[in-house]
PDB file of C-alpha atoms in Angstrom:
ATOM      1  CA  MET P  30      -1.410  20.539   0.423  1.00 39.00           C
ATOM      2  CA  LEU P  31      -0.019  18.521  -2.943  1.00 39.00           C
ATOM      3  CA  LEU P  32      -2.357  19.165  -5.331  1.00 41.00           C
ATOM      4  CA  GLN P  33      -4.738  22.208  -4.082  1.00 31.00           C
ATOM      5  CA  THR P  34      -5.279  23.191  -7.840  1.00 29.00           C
ATOM      6  CA  GLN P  35      -7.557  20.192  -8.804  1.00 31.00           C
ATOM      7  CA  ASN P  36      -8.807  20.471  -5.840  1.00 32.00           C
ATOM      8  CA  ASP P  37     -10.181  24.246  -6.415  1.00 33.00           C
ATOM      9  CA  LYS P  38     -11.590  22.761  -9.816  1.00 32.00           C
ATOM     10  CA  THR P  39     -13.140  19.777  -7.721  1.00 33.00           C
ATOM     11  CA  GLY P  40     -14.635  21.302  -4.672  1.00 35.00           C
ATOM     12  CA  SER P  41     -14.592  18.540  -1.694  1.00 35.00           C
ATOM     13  CA  PRO P  42     -14.724  14.665  -1.800  1.00 37.00           C
ATOM     14  CA  ASP P  43     -17.706  12.526  -1.612  1.00 37.00           C
ATOM     15  CA  ILE P  44     -17.035  10.384   1.160  1.00 39.00           C
ATOM     16  CA  ALA P  45     -18.481   6.920   0.675  1.00 40.00           C
ATOM     17  CA  ALA P  46     -16.997   4.994   3.373  1.00 36.00           C
ATOM     18  CA  THR P  47     -14.036   5.295   6.140  1.00 37.00           C
ATOM     19  CA  GLY P  48     -12.774   2.078   7.146  1.00 38.00           C
ATOM     20  CA  THR P  49     -11.933   2.966  10.380  1.00 38.00           C
ATOM     21  CA  ALA P  50     -12.078   0.639  13.014  1.00 38.00           C
ATOM     22  CA  ALA P  51     -15.200   1.193  14.706  1.00 37.00           C
ATOM     23  CA  SER P  52     -16.996   0.411  11.653  1.00 43.00           C
ATOM     24  CA  ALA P  53     -15.181  -2.762  10.956  1.00 45.00           C
ATOM     25  CA  PRO P  54     -16.859  -5.826  10.467  1.00 46.00           C
ATOM     26  CA  LEU P  55     -17.005  -8.085  13.741  1.00 53.00           C
ATOM     27  CA  LEU P  56     -18.562 -11.381  12.533  1.00 75.00           C
ATOM     28  CA  SER P  57     -15.010 -13.083  12.522  1.00 89.00           C
ATOM     29  CA  PRO P  58     -13.571 -13.666  15.435  1.00 95.00           C
ATOM     30  CA  LEU P  59      -9.857 -12.240  13.962  1.00 97.00           C
ATOM     31  CA  ILE P  60      -9.581  -8.938  12.046  1.00 98.00           C
ATOM     32  CA  ILE P  61      -6.036  -8.224  10.028  1.00 98.00           C
ATOM     33  CA  ASP P  62      -4.528  -5.255   9.456  1.00 98.00           C
ATOM     34  CA  PHE P  63      -2.370  -4.630   6.338  1.00 98.00           C
ATOM     35  CA  PHE P  64       0.977  -2.100   6.528  1.00 98.00           C
ATOM     36  CA  HIS P  65       1.539  -1.727   3.362  1.00 98.00           C
ATOM     37  CA  ASP P  66       3.289   0.823   0.293  1.00 98.00           C
ATOM     38  CA  ALA P  67       2.593   0.906  -3.214  1.00 98.00           C
ATOM     39  CA  VAL P  68       6.233   0.743  -4.048  1.00 98.00           C
ATOM     40  CA  CYS P  69       7.240  -1.778  -1.856  1.00 97.00           C
ATOM     41  CA  GLY P  70       7.964  -5.419  -4.224  1.00 98.00           C
ATOM     42  CA  TRP P  71       7.584  -7.363  -1.358  1.00 98.00           C
ATOM     43  CA  CYS P  72       3.640  -6.220  -0.201  1.00 98.00           C
ATOM     44  CA  TYR P  73       3.159  -6.739  -4.528  1.00 98.00           C
ATOM     45  CA  VAL P  74       4.388 -10.560  -3.360  1.00 98.00           C
ATOM     46  CA  MET P  75       2.164 -10.634  -0.328  1.00 98.00           C
ATOM     47  CA  SER P  76      -0.923  -9.057  -1.102  1.00 98.00           C
ATOM     48  CA  PRO P  77      -2.668 -11.552  -3.372  1.00 98.00           C
ATOM     49  CA  ARG P  78      -1.984 -14.447  -0.815  1.00 98.00           C
ATOM     50  CA  LEU P  79      -3.079 -12.598   1.463  1.00 98.00           C
ATOM     51  CA  ARG P  80      -6.369 -11.879  -0.688  1.00 98.00           C
ATOM     52  CA  GLN P  81      -6.887 -16.100  -1.154  1.00 98.00           C
ATOM     53  CA  VAL P  82      -6.649 -16.459   2.522  1.00 98.00           C
ATOM     54  CA  ALA P  83      -8.677 -13.983   4.140  1.00 98.00           C
ATOM     55  CA  ALA P  84     -10.802 -14.631   1.367  1.00 98.00           C
ATOM     56  CA  GLU P  85     -10.499 -18.891   2.594  1.00 98.00           C
ATOM     57  CA  LEU P  86     -11.025 -17.971   6.010  1.00 97.00           C
ATOM     58  CA  GLY P  87     -13.711 -15.582   6.346  1.00 97.00           C
ATOM     59  CA  ILE P  88     -10.798 -12.241   8.018  1.00 98.00           C
ATOM     60  CA  PRO P  89     -11.257  -8.879   7.401  1.00 97.00           C
ATOM     61  CA  VAL P  90      -8.769  -6.953   6.581  1.00 98.00           C
ATOM     62  CA  ARG P  91      -8.186  -3.082   7.509  1.00 98.00           C
ATOM     63  CA  HIS P  92      -5.714  -1.403   5.207  1.00 98.00           C
ATOM     64  CA  HIS P  93      -2.466   0.934   5.925  1.00 98.00           C
ATOM     65  CA  THR P  94      -0.761   3.399   3.810  1.00 98.00           C
ATOM     66  CA  PHE P  95       2.441   2.427   5.440  1.00 97.00           C
ATOM     67  CA  VAL P  96       5.022   5.412   3.507  1.00 96.00           C
ATOM     68  CA  LEU P  97       8.408   4.222   3.319  1.00 93.00           C
ATOM     69  CA  GLN P  98      10.077   7.416   2.009  1.00 96.00           C
ATOM     70  CA  ASP P  99       7.981  10.833   1.650  1.00 96.00           C
ATOM     71  CA  SER P 100       9.638  12.594  -0.603  1.00 97.00           C
ATOM     72  CA  ARG P 101      12.785  13.176  -3.698  1.00 97.00           C
ATOM     73  CA  GLU P 102      14.994  14.560  -0.423  1.00 98.00           C
ATOM     74  CA  GLN P 103      13.936  11.227   1.881  1.00 97.00           C
ATOM     75  CA  MET P 104      15.258   9.366  -0.934  1.00 98.00           C
ATOM     76  CA  VAL P 105      18.919  10.769  -1.542  1.00 98.00           C
ATOM     77  CA  GLN P 106      19.461  11.270   1.916  1.00 97.00           C
ATOM     78  CA  ALA P 107      18.347   7.084   2.683  1.00 96.00           C
ATOM     79  CA  PHE P 108      20.687   6.218  -0.726  1.00 97.00           C
ATOM     80  CA  GLY P 109      23.108   8.847  -1.303  1.00 98.00           C
ATOM     81  CA  SER P 110      21.522   9.692  -4.802  1.00 98.00           C
ATOM     82  CA  MET P 111      18.739   9.311  -7.058  1.00 98.00           C
ATOM     83  CA  GLU P 112      20.829   7.082  -9.231  1.00 98.00           C
ATOM     84  CA  ARG P 113      21.721   4.700  -6.599  1.00 98.00           C
ATOM     85  CA  ALA P 114      18.570   4.444  -4.856  1.00 98.00           C
ATOM     86  CA  LYS P 115      16.530   3.017  -8.459  1.00 98.00           C
ATOM     87  CA  HIS P 116      19.989   0.952  -8.895  1.00 97.00           C
ATOM     88  CA  GLU P 117      19.679  -0.214  -4.998  1.00 97.00           C
ATOM     89  CA  ILE P 118      16.441  -0.764  -5.047  1.00 98.00           C
ATOM     90  CA  LEU P 119      16.139  -3.234  -8.446  1.00 98.00           C
ATOM     91  CA  GLY P 120      18.128  -4.930  -6.277  1.00 97.00           C
ATOM     92  CA  HIS P 121      15.463  -5.653  -4.158  1.00 96.00           C
ATOM     93  CA  TRP P 122      13.490  -6.651  -6.350  1.00 98.00           C
ATOM     94  CA  ALA P 123      15.611  -9.304  -7.099  1.00 98.00           C
ATOM     95  CA  ALA P 124      14.966 -11.159  -4.571  1.00 97.00           C
ATOM     96  CA  CYS P 125      10.928 -10.323  -4.544  1.00 98.00           C
ATOM     97  CA  ALA P 126      10.578 -11.561  -8.202  1.00 98.00           C
ATOM     98  CA  GLN P 127      12.071 -15.416  -7.047  1.00 97.00           C
ATOM     99  CA  GLN P 128       9.142 -15.359  -4.724  1.00 97.00           C
ATOM    100  CA  ASP P 129       6.938 -13.626  -6.423  1.00 98.00           C
ATOM    101  CA  ASP P 130       3.974 -16.586  -7.269  1.00 98.00           C
ATOM    102  CA  SER P 131       3.145 -15.153 -10.952  1.00 97.00           C
ATOM    103  CA  GLN P 132       5.996 -14.520 -11.883  1.00 98.00           C
ATOM    104  CA  SER P 133       6.187 -10.691 -12.941  1.00 98.00           C
ATOM    105  CA  ILE P 134       7.864  -8.111 -11.471  1.00 98.00           C
ATOM    106  CA  ASN P 135      10.216  -6.936 -14.069  1.00 98.00           C
ATOM    107  CA  ILE P 136      12.968  -5.275 -13.302  1.00 98.00           C
ATOM    108  CA  ASP P 137      14.373  -4.612 -17.049  1.00 98.00           C
ATOM    109  CA  GLY P 138      11.237  -3.071 -17.559  1.00 98.00           C
ATOM    110  CA  MET P 139      11.773  -0.390 -14.803  1.00 98.00           C
ATOM    111  CA  ARG P 140      15.226   0.092 -15.492  1.00 98.00           C
ATOM    112  CA  ALA P 141      14.975   0.858 -19.137  1.00 98.00           C
ATOM    113  CA  GLN P 142      12.632   3.690 -17.915  1.00 98.00           C
ATOM    114  CA  SER P 143      14.224   7.530 -17.740  1.00 97.00           C
ATOM    115  CA  PHE P 144      11.592   8.204 -14.380  1.00 98.00           C
ATOM    116  CA  GLU P 145      13.184   9.084 -11.414  1.00 98.00           C
ATOM    117  CA  TYR P 146      12.716   5.689  -8.739  1.00 98.00           C
ATOM    118  CA  PRO P 147       9.207   6.967  -7.183  1.00 98.00           C
ATOM    119  CA  ASN P 148       8.469   8.211  -3.339  1.00 97.00           C
ATOM    120  CA  GLY P 149       5.155   6.747  -1.972  1.00 97.00           C
ATOM    121  CA  MET P 150       3.625   9.905  -0.762  1.00 98.00           C
ATOM    122  CA  LEU P 151       2.102  10.297  -4.268  1.00 98.00           C
ATOM    123  CA  SER P 152       0.016   6.954  -4.005  1.00 98.00           C
ATOM    124  CA  ALA P 153      -0.110   6.579  -0.723  1.00 98.00           C
ATOM    125  CA  LEU P 154      -2.954   9.390  -0.907  1.00 98.00           C
ATOM    126  CA  ALA P 155      -4.140   8.176  -3.684  1.00 98.00           C
ATOM    127  CA  CYS P 156      -4.241   4.990  -1.621  1.00 98.00           C
ATOM    128  CA  GLN P 157      -6.496   7.172   0.515  1.00 98.00           C
ATOM    129  CA  ALA P 158      -9.096   8.563  -0.964  1.00 98.00           C
ATOM    130  CA  ALA P 159      -9.992   5.264  -2.610  1.00 98.00           C
ATOM    131  CA  HIS P 160     -10.650   4.247   0.470  1.00 98.00           C
ATOM    132  CA  LEU P 161     -12.411   7.466   1.170  1.00 98.00           C
ATOM    133  CA  LEU P 162     -14.653   6.882  -1.516  1.00 98.00           C
ATOM    134  CA  ALA P 163     -14.723   3.431  -1.107  1.00 98.00           C
ATOM    135  CA  GLY P 164     -14.161   1.291   1.805  1.00 98.00           C
ATOM    136  CA  ASP P 165     -11.190  -1.380   2.127  1.00 98.00           C
ATOM    137  CA  LYS P 166     -12.570  -3.305  -0.202  1.00 98.00           C
ATOM    138  CA  GLY P 167     -11.565  -0.124  -2.700  1.00 98.00           C
ATOM    139  CA  HIS P 168      -8.143   0.955  -0.886  1.00 98.00           C
ATOM    140  CA  TRP P 169      -7.093  -2.566  -1.658  1.00 98.00           C
ATOM    141  CA  ASP P 170      -8.376  -3.360  -5.148  1.00 98.00           C
ATOM    142  CA  TYR P 171      -6.709   0.490  -5.804  1.00 98.00           C
ATOM    143  CA  PHE P 172      -4.010  -0.754  -4.564  1.00 98.00           C
ATOM    144  CA  ASP P 173      -3.611  -3.205  -6.109  1.00 98.00           C
ATOM    145  CA  ALA P 174      -4.112  -1.958  -9.303  1.00 98.00           C
ATOM    146  CA  VAL P 175      -1.151   0.624  -8.797  1.00 98.00           C
ATOM    147  CA  GLN P 176       1.468  -2.117  -7.664  1.00 98.00           C
ATOM    148  CA  GLY P 177       1.213  -3.921 -10.757  1.00 98.00           C
ATOM    149  CA  ALA P 178       1.140  -0.847 -13.049  1.00 98.00           C
ATOM    150  CA  HIS P 179       4.197   0.191 -10.761  1.00 98.00           C
ATOM    151  CA  LEU P 180       6.226  -3.670 -10.528  1.00 98.00           C
ATOM    152  CA  LYS P 181       4.654  -5.071 -13.851  1.00 98.00           C
ATOM    153  CA  ASP P 182       4.100  -2.572 -16.363  1.00 98.00           C
ATOM    154  CA  SER P 183       6.979  -0.067 -15.282  1.00 98.00           C
ATOM    155  CA  ARG P 184       4.538   3.299 -15.241  1.00 98.00           C
ATOM    156  CA  ASN P 185       5.691   5.800 -12.715  1.00 98.00           C
ATOM    157  CA  ILE P 186       3.454   5.785  -9.999  1.00 98.00           C
ATOM    158  CA  GLY P 187       5.116   8.837  -8.118  1.00 98.00           C
ATOM    159  CA  ASP P 188       3.524  10.139 -11.629  1.00 98.00           C
ATOM    160  CA  LEU P 189      -0.825  11.990 -10.630  1.00 98.00           C
ATOM    161  CA  ASP P 190      -1.928  11.582 -14.354  1.00 98.00           C
ATOM    162  CA  THR P 191      -0.766   7.393 -13.670  1.00 98.00           C
ATOM    163  CA  LEU P 192      -2.746   7.232 -10.167  1.00 98.00           C
ATOM    164  CA  LEU P 193      -5.632   9.593 -11.600  1.00 98.00           C
ATOM    165  CA  ALA P 194      -5.679   6.863 -15.221  1.00 98.00           C
ATOM    166  CA  LEU P 195      -5.308   3.805 -12.910  1.00 98.00           C
ATOM    167  CA  ALA P 196      -8.675   5.683 -10.630  1.00 98.00           C
ATOM    168  CA  VAL P 197     -10.519   6.419 -13.658  1.00 98.00           C
ATOM    169  CA  ALA P 198      -9.697   2.196 -14.956  1.00 98.00           C
ATOM    170  CA  GLN P 199     -11.032   0.803 -11.804  1.00 98.00           C
ATOM    171  CA  GLY P 200     -13.937   2.672 -12.114  1.00 98.00           C
ATOM    172  CA  PHE P 201     -13.608   5.778  -9.571  1.00 98.00           C
ATOM    173  CA  ASP P 202     -15.342   9.634 -11.342  1.00 98.00           C
ATOM    174  CA  GLY P 203     -12.146  11.652 -11.716  1.00 98.00           C
ATOM    175  CA  ALA P 204     -12.901  14.539 -10.086  1.00 98.00           C
ATOM    176  CA  ALA P 205     -13.722  13.313  -6.564  1.00 98.00           C
ATOM    177  CA  PHE P 206     -10.919  10.796  -7.253  1.00 98.00           C
ATOM    178  CA  LEU P 207      -8.553  13.878  -7.293  1.00 98.00           C
ATOM    179  CA  SER P 208     -10.732  16.028  -4.534  1.00 98.00           C
ATOM    180  CA  ALA P 209     -10.669  13.133  -2.275  1.00 98.00           C
ATOM    181  CA  MET P 210      -6.924  12.812  -3.378  1.00 98.00           C
ATOM    182  CA  ASP P 211      -5.821  16.721  -1.849  1.00 97.00           C
ATOM    183  CA  SER P 212      -9.016  16.682   0.589  1.00 98.00           C
ATOM    184  CA  GLU P 213      -7.827  16.942   3.871  1.00 98.00           C
ATOM    185  CA  LEU P 214      -8.623  13.858   5.141  1.00 98.00           C
ATOM    186  CA  ALA P 215      -6.493  11.821   3.006  1.00 98.00           C
ATOM    187  CA  HIS P 216      -3.417  13.653   4.578  1.00 98.00           C
ATOM    188  CA  GLN P 217      -4.354  12.653   7.957  1.00 98.00           C
ATOM    189  CA  ARG P 218      -4.695   9.447   7.313  1.00 98.00           C
ATOM    190  CA  VAL P 219      -1.162   9.483   5.906  1.00 98.00           C
ATOM    191  CA  GLN P 220      -0.198  10.768   8.735  1.00 98.00           C
ATOM    192  CA  ALA P 221      -2.259   9.268  11.063  1.00 98.00           C
ATOM    193  CA  ASP P 222      -1.069   5.509   9.778  1.00 98.00           C
ATOM    194  CA  ARG P 223       2.902   6.959   9.481  1.00 97.00           C
ATOM    195  CA  SER P 224       2.248   7.694  13.271  1.00 97.00           C
ATOM    196  CA  GLU P 225       0.070   4.116  14.836  1.00 97.00           C
ATOM    197  CA  ALA P 226       2.584   2.438  13.282  1.00 97.00           C
ATOM    198  CA  ALA P 227       5.804   3.884  14.838  1.00 96.00           C
ATOM    199  CA  ARG P 228       3.712   3.565  18.093  1.00 96.00           C
ATOM    200  CA  LEU P 229       3.529  -0.328  17.103  1.00 95.00           C
ATOM    201  CA  GLY P 230       6.665  -0.766  16.881  1.00 95.00           C
ATOM    202  CA  ILE P 231       6.771  -0.901  12.889  1.00 96.00           C
ATOM    203  CA  ARG P 232       9.231  -0.335  11.002  1.00 93.00           C
ATOM    204  CA  SER P 233       9.398  -2.799   7.654  1.00 94.00           C
ATOM    205  CA  ILE P 234       5.968  -3.881   5.640  1.00 96.00           C
ATOM    206  CA  PRO P 235       4.852  -5.774   4.471  1.00 98.00           C
ATOM    207  CA  THR P 236       3.821  -6.240   8.028  1.00 98.00           C
ATOM    208  CA  LEU P 237       0.027  -7.748   8.866  1.00 98.00           C
ATOM    209  CA  LEU P 238      -1.197  -7.274  12.621  1.00 98.00           C
ATOM    210  CA  VAL P 239      -3.745  -9.963  13.979  1.00 98.00           C
ATOM    211  CA  SER P 240      -6.146  -9.536  16.806  1.00 97.00           C
ATOM    212  CA  SER P 241      -9.113 -10.008  17.952  1.00 96.00           C
ATOM    213  CA  PRO P 242     -11.701  -7.367  16.714  1.00 94.00           C
ATOM    214  CA  LYS P 243     -13.675  -6.607  20.004  1.00 92.00           C
ATOM    215  CA  THR P 244     -10.551  -6.680  22.753  1.00 94.00           C
ATOM    216  CA  GLY P 245      -8.283  -5.344  20.193  1.00 93.00           C
ATOM    217  CA  GLN P 246      -5.937  -7.597  21.476  1.00 96.00           C
ATOM    218  CA  VAL P 247      -2.751  -8.171  19.243  1.00 96.00           C
ATOM    219  CA  LEU P 248      -2.752 -11.735  18.881  1.00 97.00           C
ATOM    220  CA  ALA P 249       0.774 -12.056  16.330  1.00 98.00           C
ATOM    221  CA  ARG P 250       2.651  -9.864  13.581  1.00 98.00           C
ATOM    222  CA  LEU P 251       2.897 -11.532  10.391  1.00 98.00           C
ATOM    223  CA  GLN P 252       5.521 -10.358   7.172  1.00 97.00           C
ATOM    224  CA  THR P 253       6.102 -12.480   4.409  1.00 97.00           C
ATOM    225  CA  GLN P 254       5.676 -15.796   3.950  1.00 98.00           C
ATOM    226  CA  SER P 255       4.002 -18.562   1.706  1.00 98.00           C
ATOM    227  CA  ALA P 256       0.274 -18.791   1.466  1.00 98.00           C
ATOM    228  CA  ASP P 257       0.040 -22.108   3.058  1.00 98.00           C
ATOM    229  CA  LEU P 258       1.988 -20.734   6.037  1.00 98.00           C
ATOM    230  CA  LEU P 259      -0.516 -17.677   6.357  1.00 98.00           C
ATOM    231  CA  LYS P 260      -3.091 -19.910   6.561  1.00 98.00           C
ATOM    232  CA  SER P 261      -2.510 -22.117   9.128  1.00 98.00           C
ATOM    233  CA  ARG P 262      -0.637 -19.805  11.247  1.00 98.00           C
ATOM    234  CA  LEU P 263      -4.688 -17.454  10.684  1.00 98.00           C
ATOM    235  CA  GLN P 264      -6.463 -20.868  11.655  1.00 98.00           C
ATOM    236  CA  ALA P 265      -4.008 -21.721  15.010  1.00 97.00           C
ATOM    237  CA  LEU P 266      -5.622 -18.696  16.096  1.00 96.00           C
ATOM    238  CA  LEU P 267      -8.730 -19.200  15.335  1.00 92.00           C
TER     239      LEU P 267
END
């Protein structure tokens, strides 16, 4: 595992909730499965819109990590080099910044950093740790905090100390968070989300699967759009 030395010191995680389908709320006629990656600028644009609309309509949201590249080697394979990866990805950030409601994406700040652009695996494990300790709500709050650190504050979310500091700032116990992050269950959840995305034919993020919690039938597959359009599309399904 990635963090074995920390796990040896802290023991097994204190798991409060898993946020699995079996435990999902059934009061709403709809449920949304949100597939995302903390390094994705479009997810940064879409997450607050989904928060707003889901709260207004009372629709529960389940969270799934979708890792675009899971290692430095995959980054190099996809882009040719780490320097080219950063250059191309920051080009995508420019498009995201035009659609960002908060106008907080800091392209120049990230361009000035000396660290390599991170892959999404370590932050995915951290998000799964938050999920194990605090369910879907904890996952979402932590995911948004990691995205803010990455796209707004130009911090290195491929660094364990950064991810741990963000967790502590969110109210998690540091030792419990490290233990959960290095647990076999966190690794299994990352791989299960990737396998589920592959089974469903999900190839890009953010992807929102809107389904019936009673039947499991997928009613709509949505991607980045305005809050008003998202609300109207969900209202039509209610």
